[in-house]
Amino acid sequence: AAAHRGRSHTGEQLMTWLAGLPELTTIAATEPNEGIALVTLDRPDRLNAITSTMISELDQIVEAVDADPALRAVIVTGAGRGFCAGLDLQSQGVAPGAENVRPTVAGLMWQDHLATLHERIHRSRKPWIAAVNGACVGGGFALALACDIRTASRAATFGAVFLKIGVSNCDMGTSYFLPRLVGASRSAELLLTSRIFDADEAEKIGLLTSLNDDPVAEALTTARLISANAPFGTWMTKETMWQTVDAPSLRHALDIENRTQIMCSANGDITEARRAFAEKRPPEWSSL
């Protein structure tokens, strides 16, 4: 594989994971612990603002992570003093294939290019944890919302700020994720005012699971706990939980849960769990 900025040599799994990917130029990928990927947005001079290249590279990471059964969780953070300041309005680039189309078409292609990334993270087979180390606004806020879990330092700030440039704050999945995380009334206040709020408030309203001076270290602790569980069961837990958030009824949610439990019961992990319990040792889970 091509050399990757920030590459860690802690194990063979990362080498396998990165094999075949083109060189990354806007993000850095490492494996700080076995089976845990750390993805760092790496444009610190621009507060890690989003470009078309960054979106494409994150798309590649999602695909590679989902295809590698050895990787169990992903942490995303920012280089320097910010997580992500949103879209780079000075050099955002164009969406793939949109170089020679009409402006309205190019705009829609760009919007879909960006928004679909958040859907892919949300639908990823692996849990994603945002370790927010500074400014997390606009598109960066949407990226953090798309992750399953969020931790932050007290230096972090948050906000949907699209209204400040004259467009809707309902963008990149923000209007879907935020009400589900903090409730409709609180979400309406944050979206309609476009105000920036600090990490203490983010924790108070339930947006964060924890505050820590080193949010990556906190995220690693969570990722290790996740990694101790059965891989297939973890995937099914993430997928089922988010599906039942949108369930039209309790019966619908129960039906999904029932089928998932029977499917998980059939892949051999319960047998290994029982054997490990009897032998007083950690389970040795099969891969996906």
mmCIF file of N, CA, C and O in Angstrom, residues 163-229:
data_model
loop_
_atom_site.group_PDB
_atom_site.id
_atom_site.type_symbol
_atom_site.label_atom_id
_atom_site.label_comp_id
_atom_site.label_asym_id
_atom_site.label_seq_id
_atom_site.Cartn_x
_atom_site.Cartn_y
_atom_site.Cartn_z
ATOM 1 N N LEU A 163 -27.343 28.703 9.003
ATOM 2 C CA LEU A 163 -28.222 29.864 8.915
ATOM 3 C C LEU A 163 -27.439 31.169 8.821
ATOM 4 O O LEU A 163 -27.907 32.155 8.241
ATOM 5 N N LYS A 164 -26.249 31.175 9.376
ATOM 6 C CA LYS A 164 -25.442 32.389 9.372
ATOM 7 C C LYS A 164 -24.937 32.750 7.982
ATOM 8 O O LYS A 164 -24.500 33.880 7.751
ATOM 9 N N ILE A 165 -24.981 31.786 7.058
ATOM 10 C CA ILE A 165 -24.610 32.101 5.671
ATOM 11 C C ILE A 165 -25.838 32.071 4.760
ATOM 12 O O ILE A 165 -25.721 32.014 3.542
ATOM 13 N N GLY A 166 -27.026 32.083 5.375
ATOM 14 C CA GLY A 166 -28.245 32.252 4.600
ATOM 15 C C GLY A 166 -28.918 31.002 4.101
ATOM 16 O O GLY A 166 -29.836 31.080 3.283
ATOM 17 N N VAL A 167 -28.483 29.830 4.570
ATOM 18 C CA VAL A 167 -29.149 28.592 4.165
ATOM 19 C C VAL A 167 -29.678 27.873 5.400
ATOM 20 O O VAL A 167 -29.393 28.257 6.528
ATOM 21 N N SER A 168 -30.434 26.820 5.180
ATOM 22 C CA SER A 168 -31.089 26.109 6.267
ATOM 23 C C SER A 168 -30.084 25.398 7.170
ATOM 24 O O SER A 168 -29.063 24.870 6.702
ATOM 25 N N ASN A 169 -30.403 25.340 8.448
ATOM 26 C CA ASN A 169 -29.595 24.541 9.379
ATOM 27 C C ASN A 169 -29.924 23.053 9.286
ATOM 28 O O ASN A 169 -29.301 22.251 9.971
ATOM 29 N N CYS A 170 -30.904 22.707 8.487
ATOM 30 C CA CYS A 170 -31.254 21.300 8.276
ATOM 31 C C CYS A 170 -30.409 20.781 7.119
ATOM 32 O O CYS A 170 -30.803 20.898 5.947
ATOM 33 N N ASP A 171 -29.249 20.238 7.444
ATOM 34 C CA ASP A 171 -28.271 19.902 6.420
ATOM 35 C C ASP A 171 -27.433 18.720 6.889
ATOM 36 O O ASP A 171 -27.128 18.591 8.084
ATOM 37 N N MET A 172 -27.075 17.835 5.958
ATOM 38 C CA MET A 172 -26.159 16.718 6.211
ATOM 39 C C MET A 172 -26.630 15.804 7.331
ATOM 40 O O MET A 172 -25.830 15.238 8.064
ATOM 41 N N GLY A 173 -27.920 15.669 7.491
ATOM 42 C CA GLY A 173 -28.477 14.787 8.514
ATOM 43 C C GLY A 173 -28.682 15.438 9.867
ATOM 44 O O GLY A 173 -29.198 14.792 10.787
ATOM 45 N N THR A 174 -28.324 16.719 10.004
ATOM 46 C CA THR A 174 -28.448 17.381 11.298
ATOM 47 C C THR A 174 -29.885 17.360 11.812
ATOM 48 O O THR A 174 -30.140 17.091 12.996
ATOM 49 N N SER A 175 -30.864 17.622 10.944
ATOM 50 C CA SER A 175 -32.256 17.668 11.385
ATOM 51 C C SER A 175 -32.799 16.279 11.707
ATOM 52 O O SER A 175 -33.847 16.152 12.354
ATOM 53 N N TYR A 176 -32.105 15.245 11.282
ATOM 54 C CA TYR A 176 -32.484 13.869 11.631
ATOM 55 C C TYR A 176 -31.842 13.457 12.953
ATOM 56 O O TYR A 176 -32.507 12.949 13.861
ATOM 57 N N PHE A 177 -30.530 13.665 13.063
ATOM 58 C CA PHE A 177 -29.799 13.173 14.224
ATOM 59 C C PHE A 177 -30.075 13.982 15.490
ATOM 60 O O PHE A 177 -30.296 13.410 16.559
ATOM 61 N N LEU A 178 -30.035 15.305 15.390
ATOM 62 C CA LEU A 178 -30.058 16.123 16.600
ATOM 63 C C LEU A 178 -31.327 15.921 17.431
ATOM 64 O O LEU A 178 -31.233 15.741 18.661
ATOM 65 N N PRO A 179 -32.533 15.932 16.842
ATOM 66 C CA PRO A 179 -33.722 15.698 17.682
ATOM 67 C C PRO A 179 -33.721 14.331 18.351
ATOM 68 O O PRO A 179 -34.256 14.180 19.453
ATOM 69 N N ARG A 180 -33.132 13.346 17.714
ATOM 70 C CA ARG A 180 -33.084 12.007 18.290
ATOM 71 C C ARG A 180 -32.079 11.924 19.436
ATOM 72 O O ARG A 180 -32.195 11.037 20.288
ATOM 73 N N LEU A 181 -31.117 12.821 19.449
ATOM 74 C CA LEU A 181 -30.094 12.804 20.489
ATOM 75 C C LEU A 181 -30.453 13.690 21.672
ATOM 76 O O LEU A 181 -30.157 13.346 22.816
ATOM 77 N N VAL A 182 -31.073 14.846 21.418
ATOM 78 C CA VAL A 182 -31.316 15.799 22.513
ATOM 79 C C VAL A 182 -32.786 16.185 22.652
ATOM 80 O O VAL A 182 -33.129 16.973 23.533
ATOM 81 N N GLY A 183 -33.655 15.663 21.801
ATOM 82 C CA GLY A 183 -35.074 15.995 21.864
ATOM 83 C C GLY A 183 -35.439 17.101 20.889
ATOM 84 O O GLY A 183 -34.616 17.931 20.512
ATOM 85 N N ALA A 184 -36.706 17.114 20.487
ATOM 86 C CA ALA A 184 -37.157 18.048 19.444
ATOM 87 C C ALA A 184 -37.112 19.500 19.903
ATOM 88 O O ALA A 184 -36.685 20.388 19.154
ATOM 89 N N SER A 185 -37.539 19.780 21.121
ATOM 90 C CA SER A 185 -37.595 21.171 21.580
ATOM 91 C C SER A 185 -36.196 21.777 21.696
ATOM 92 O O SER A 185 -35.943 22.890 21.225
ATOM 93 N N ARG A 186 -35.278 21.054 22.327
ATOM 94 C CA ARG A 186 -33.898 21.543 22.438
ATOM 95 C C ARG A 186 -33.268 21.670 21.064
ATOM 96 O O ARG A 186 -32.548 22.632 20.775
ATOM 97 N N SER A 187 -33.528 20.709 20.189
ATOM 98 C CA SER A 187 -32.988 20.765 18.839
ATOM 99 C C SER A 187 -33.499 21.992 18.098
ATOM 100 O O SER A 187 -32.728 22.691 17.423
ATOM 101 N N ALA A 188 -34.787 22.292 18.224
ATOM 102 C CA ALA A 188 -35.351 23.461 17.555
ATOM 103 C C ALA A 188 -34.662 24.734 18.016
ATOM 104 O O ALA A 188 -34.329 25.611 17.200
ATOM 105 N N GLU A 189 -34.425 24.861 19.320
ATOM 106 C CA GLU A 189 -33.754 26.059 19.837
ATOM 107 C C GLU A 189 -32.342 26.195 19.276
ATOM 108 O O GLU A 189 -31.923 27.278 18.847
ATOM 109 N N LEU A 190 -31.603 25.107 19.247
ATOM 110 C CA LEU A 190 -30.227 25.160 18.752
ATOM 111 C C LEU A 190 -30.177 25.446 17.250
ATOM 112 O O LEU A 190 -29.337 26.225 16.780
ATOM 113 N N LEU A 191 -31.085 24.841 16.499
ATOM 114 C CA LEU A 191 -31.069 25.029 15.055
ATOM 115 C C LEU A 191 -31.578 26.412 14.653
ATOM 116 O O LEU A 191 -31.050 27.030 13.717
ATOM 117 N N LEU A 192 -32.577 26.915 15.333
ATOM 118 C CA LEU A 192 -33.166 28.199 14.939
ATOM 119 C C LEU A 192 -32.338 29.398 15.393
ATOM 120 O O LEU A 192 -32.400 30.466 14.775
ATOM 121 N N THR A 193 -31.566 29.245 16.459
ATOM 122 C CA THR A 193 -30.723 30.355 16.916
ATOM 123 C C THR A 193 -29.341 30.341 16.288
ATOM 124 O O THR A 193 -28.679 31.369 16.210
ATOM 125 N N SER A 194 -28.885 29.165 15.844
ATOM 126 C CA SER A 194 -27.522 29.003 15.313
ATOM 127 C C SER A 194 -26.451 29.365 16.339
ATOM 128 O O SER A 194 -25.319 29.670 15.985
ATOM 129 N N ARG A 195 -26.784 29.318 17.608
ATOM 130 C CA ARG A 195 -25.804 29.730 18.606
ATOM 131 C C ARG A 195 -24.747 28.645 18.830
ATOM 132 O O ARG A 195 -25.011 27.449 18.666
ATOM 133 N N ILE A 196 -23.564 29.088 19.194
ATOM 134 C CA ILE A 196 -22.485 28.181 19.561
ATOM 135 C C ILE A 196 -22.629 27.852 21.043
ATOM 136 O O ILE A 196 -22.852 28.745 21.873
ATOM 137 N N PHE A 197 -22.520 26.587 21.403
ATOM 138 C CA PHE A 197 -22.604 26.196 22.803
ATOM 139 C C PHE A 197 -21.389 25.371 23.207
ATOM 140 O O PHE A 197 -20.722 24.762 22.366
ATOM 141 N N ASP A 198 -21.081 25.402 24.487
ATOM 142 C CA ASP A 198 -19.831 24.808 24.953
ATOM 143 C C ASP A 198 -20.009 23.340 25.344
ATOM 144 O O ASP A 198 -21.120 22.786 25.318
ATOM 145 N N ALA A 199 -18.880 22.727 25.736
ATOM 146 C CA ALA A 199 -18.888 21.301 26.037
ATOM 147 C C ALA A 199 -19.698 20.978 27.279
ATOM 148 O O ALA A 199 -20.339 19.918 27.355
ATOM 149 N N ASP A 200 -19.706 21.870 28.269
ATOM 150 C CA ASP A 200 -20.498 21.624 29.470
ATOM 151 C C ASP A 200 -21.980 21.518 29.129
ATOM 152 O O ASP A 200 -22.688 20.635 29.624
ATOM 153 N N GLU A 201 -22.463 22.417 28.274
ATOM 154 C CA GLU A 201 -23.869 22.348 27.875
ATOM 155 C C GLU A 201 -24.132 21.112 27.033
ATOM 156 O O GLU A 201 -25.176 20.460 27.174
ATOM 157 N N ALA A 202 -23.177 20.779 26.156
ATOM 158 C CA ALA A 202 -23.347 19.587 25.319
ATOM 159 C C ALA A 202 -23.491 18.332 26.170
ATOM 160 O O ALA A 202 -24.306 17.451 25.878
ATOM 161 N N GLU A 203 -22.718 18.255 27.248
ATOM 162 C CA GLU A 203 -22.846 17.107 28.143
ATOM 163 C C GLU A 203 -24.179 17.151 28.884
ATOM 164 O O GLU A 203 -24.864 16.127 29.032
ATOM 165 N N LYS A 204 -24.578 18.338 29.327
ATOM 166 C CA LYS A 204 -25.812 18.487 30.107
ATOM 167 C C LYS A 204 -27.038 18.054 29.317
ATOM 168 O O LYS A 204 -27.959 17.436 29.863
ATOM 169 N N ILE A 205 -27.070 18.357 28.023
ATOM 170 C CA ILE A 205 -28.246 18.025 27.211
ATOM 171 C C ILE A 205 -28.198 16.613 26.639
ATOM 172 O O ILE A 205 -29.099 16.198 25.916
ATOM 173 N N GLY A 206 -27.120 15.873 26.954
ATOM 174 C CA GLY A 206 -27.037 14.482 26.534
ATOM 175 C C GLY A 206 -26.370 14.240 25.205
ATOM 176 O O GLY A 206 -26.391 13.111 24.697
ATOM 177 N N LEU A 207 -25.749 15.269 24.645
ATOM 178 C CA LEU A 207 -25.073 15.094 23.364
ATOM 179 C C LEU A 207 -23.774 14.308 23.530
ATOM 180 O O LEU A 207 -23.341 13.599 22.616
ATOM 181 N N LEU A 208 -23.139 14.430 24.698
ATOM 182 C CA LEU A 208 -21.865 13.782 24.982
ATOM 183 C C LEU A 208 -22.048 12.687 26.028
ATOM 184 O O LEU A 208 -22.895 12.800 26.916
ATOM 185 N N THR A 209 -21.207 11.670 25.947
ATOM 186 C CA THR A 209 -21.183 10.655 26.996
ATOM 187 C C THR A 209 -20.235 11.037 28.110
ATOM 188 O O THR A 209 -20.375 10.558 29.241
ATOM 189 N N SER A 210 -19.231 11.892 27.818
ATOM 190 C CA SER A 210 -18.267 12.269 28.843
ATOM 191 C C SER A 210 -17.470 13.483 28.396
ATOM 192 O O SER A 210 -17.401 13.805 27.206
ATOM 193 N N LEU A 211 -16.859 14.144 29.385
ATOM 194 C CA LEU A 211 -15.881 15.204 29.148
ATOM 195 C C LEU A 211 -14.546 14.729 29.680
ATOM 196 O O LEU A 211 -14.465 14.149 30.768
ATOM 197 N N ASN A 212 -13.491 14.988 28.913
ATOM 198 C CA ASN A 212 -12.158 14.549 29.318
ATOM 199 C C ASN A 212 -11.140 15.456 28.652
ATOM 200 O O ASN A 212 -11.309 15.811 27.475
ATOM 201 N N ASP A 213 -10.093 15.837 29.388
ATOM 202 C CA ASP A 213 -9.057 16.681 28.797
ATOM 203 C C ASP A 213 -8.421 16.027 27.575
ATOM 204 O O ASP A 213 -7.915 16.708 26.690
ATOM 205 N N ASP A 214 -8.444 14.700 27.534
ATOM 206 C CA ASP A 214 -7.941 13.946 26.387
ATOM 207 C C ASP A 214 -9.090 13.114 25.834
ATOM 208 O O ASP A 214 -9.280 11.959 26.227
ATOM 209 N N PRO A 215 -9.897 13.686 24.938
ATOM 210 C CA PRO A 215 -11.075 12.949 24.459
ATOM 211 C C PRO A 215 -10.732 11.693 23.679
ATOM 212 O O PRO A 215 -11.529 10.749 23.652
ATOM 213 N N VAL A 216 -9.553 11.662 23.045
ATOM 214 C CA VAL A 216 -9.156 10.444 22.327
ATOM 215 C C VAL A 216 -8.914 9.307 23.319
ATOM 216 O O VAL A 216 -9.328 8.169 23.091
ATOM 217 N N ALA A 217 -8.246 9.619 24.446
ATOM 218 C CA ALA A 217 -8.020 8.599 25.465
ATOM 219 C C ALA A 217 -9.349 8.075 26.006
ATOM 220 O O ALA A 217 -9.523 6.870 26.228
ATOM 221 N N GLU A 218 -10.299 8.973 26.215
ATOM 222 C CA GLU A 218 -11.623 8.568 26.684
ATOM 223 C C GLU A 218 -12.315 7.692 25.641
ATOM 224 O O GLU A 218 -12.943 6.672 25.966
ATOM 225 N N ALA A 219 -12.191 8.087 24.370
ATOM 226 C CA ALA A 219 -12.790 7.297 23.295
ATOM 227 C C ALA A 219 -12.141 5.921 23.190
ATOM 228 O O ALA A 219 -12.820 4.922 22.912
ATOM 229 N N LEU A 220 -10.824 5.847 23.424
ATOM 230 C CA LEU A 220 -10.128 4.559 23.394
ATOM 231 C C LEU A 220 -10.640 3.636 24.498
ATOM 232 O O LEU A 220 -10.794 2.428 24.280
ATOM 233 N N THR A 221 -10.908 4.198 25.662
ATOM 234 C CA THR A 221 -11.460 3.384 26.748
ATOM 235 C C THR A 221 -12.795 2.777 26.330
ATOM 236 O O THR A 221 -13.056 1.586 26.545
ATOM 237 N N THR A 222 -13.652 3.587 25.722
ATOM 238 C CA THR A 222 -14.938 3.096 25.248
ATOM 239 C C THR A 222 -14.763 2.067 24.141
ATOM 240 O O THR A 222 -15.443 1.025 24.122
ATOM 241 N N ALA A 223 -13.839 2.344 23.205
ATOM 242 C CA ALA A 223 -13.615 1.427 22.093
ATOM 243 C C ALA A 223 -13.108 0.073 22.578
ATOM 244 O O ALA A 223 -13.467 -0.972 22.025
ATOM 245 N N ARG A 224 -12.275 0.073 23.623
ATOM 246 C CA ARG A 224 -11.783 -1.201 24.168
ATOM 247 C C ARG A 224 -12.930 -2.007 24.770
ATOM 248 O O ARG A 224 -12.977 -3.238 24.632
ATOM 249 N N LEU A 225 -13.842 -1.340 25.446
ATOM 250 C CA LEU A 225 -15.006 -2.038 25.989
ATOM 251 C C LEU A 225 -15.844 -2.648 24.871
ATOM 252 O O LEU A 225 -16.325 -3.783 24.976
ATOM 253 N N ILE A 226 -16.022 -1.887 23.796
ATOM 254 C CA ILE A 226 -16.760 -2.398 22.643
ATOM 255 C C ILE A 226 -16.054 -3.606 22.046
ATOM 256 O O ILE A 226 -16.680 -4.622 21.709
ATOM 257 N N SER A 227 -14.735 -3.519 21.930
ATOM 258 C CA SER A 227 -13.954 -4.571 21.282
ATOM 259 C C SER A 227 -13.970 -5.883 22.053
ATOM 260 O O SER A 227 -13.654 -6.939 21.492
ATOM 261 N N ALA A 228 -14.303 -5.838 23.338
ATOM 262 C CA ALA A 228 -14.352 -7.062 24.132
ATOM 263 C C ALA A 228 -15.601 -7.888 23.842
ATOM 264 O O ALA A 228 -15.680 -9.054 24.243
ATOM 265 N N ASN A 229 -16.553 -7.300 23.134
ATOM 266 C CA ASN A 229 -17.812 -7.986 22.860
ATOM 267 C C ASN A 229 -17.779 -8.711 21.518
ATOM 268 O O ASN A 229 -16.882 -8.497 20.700
#
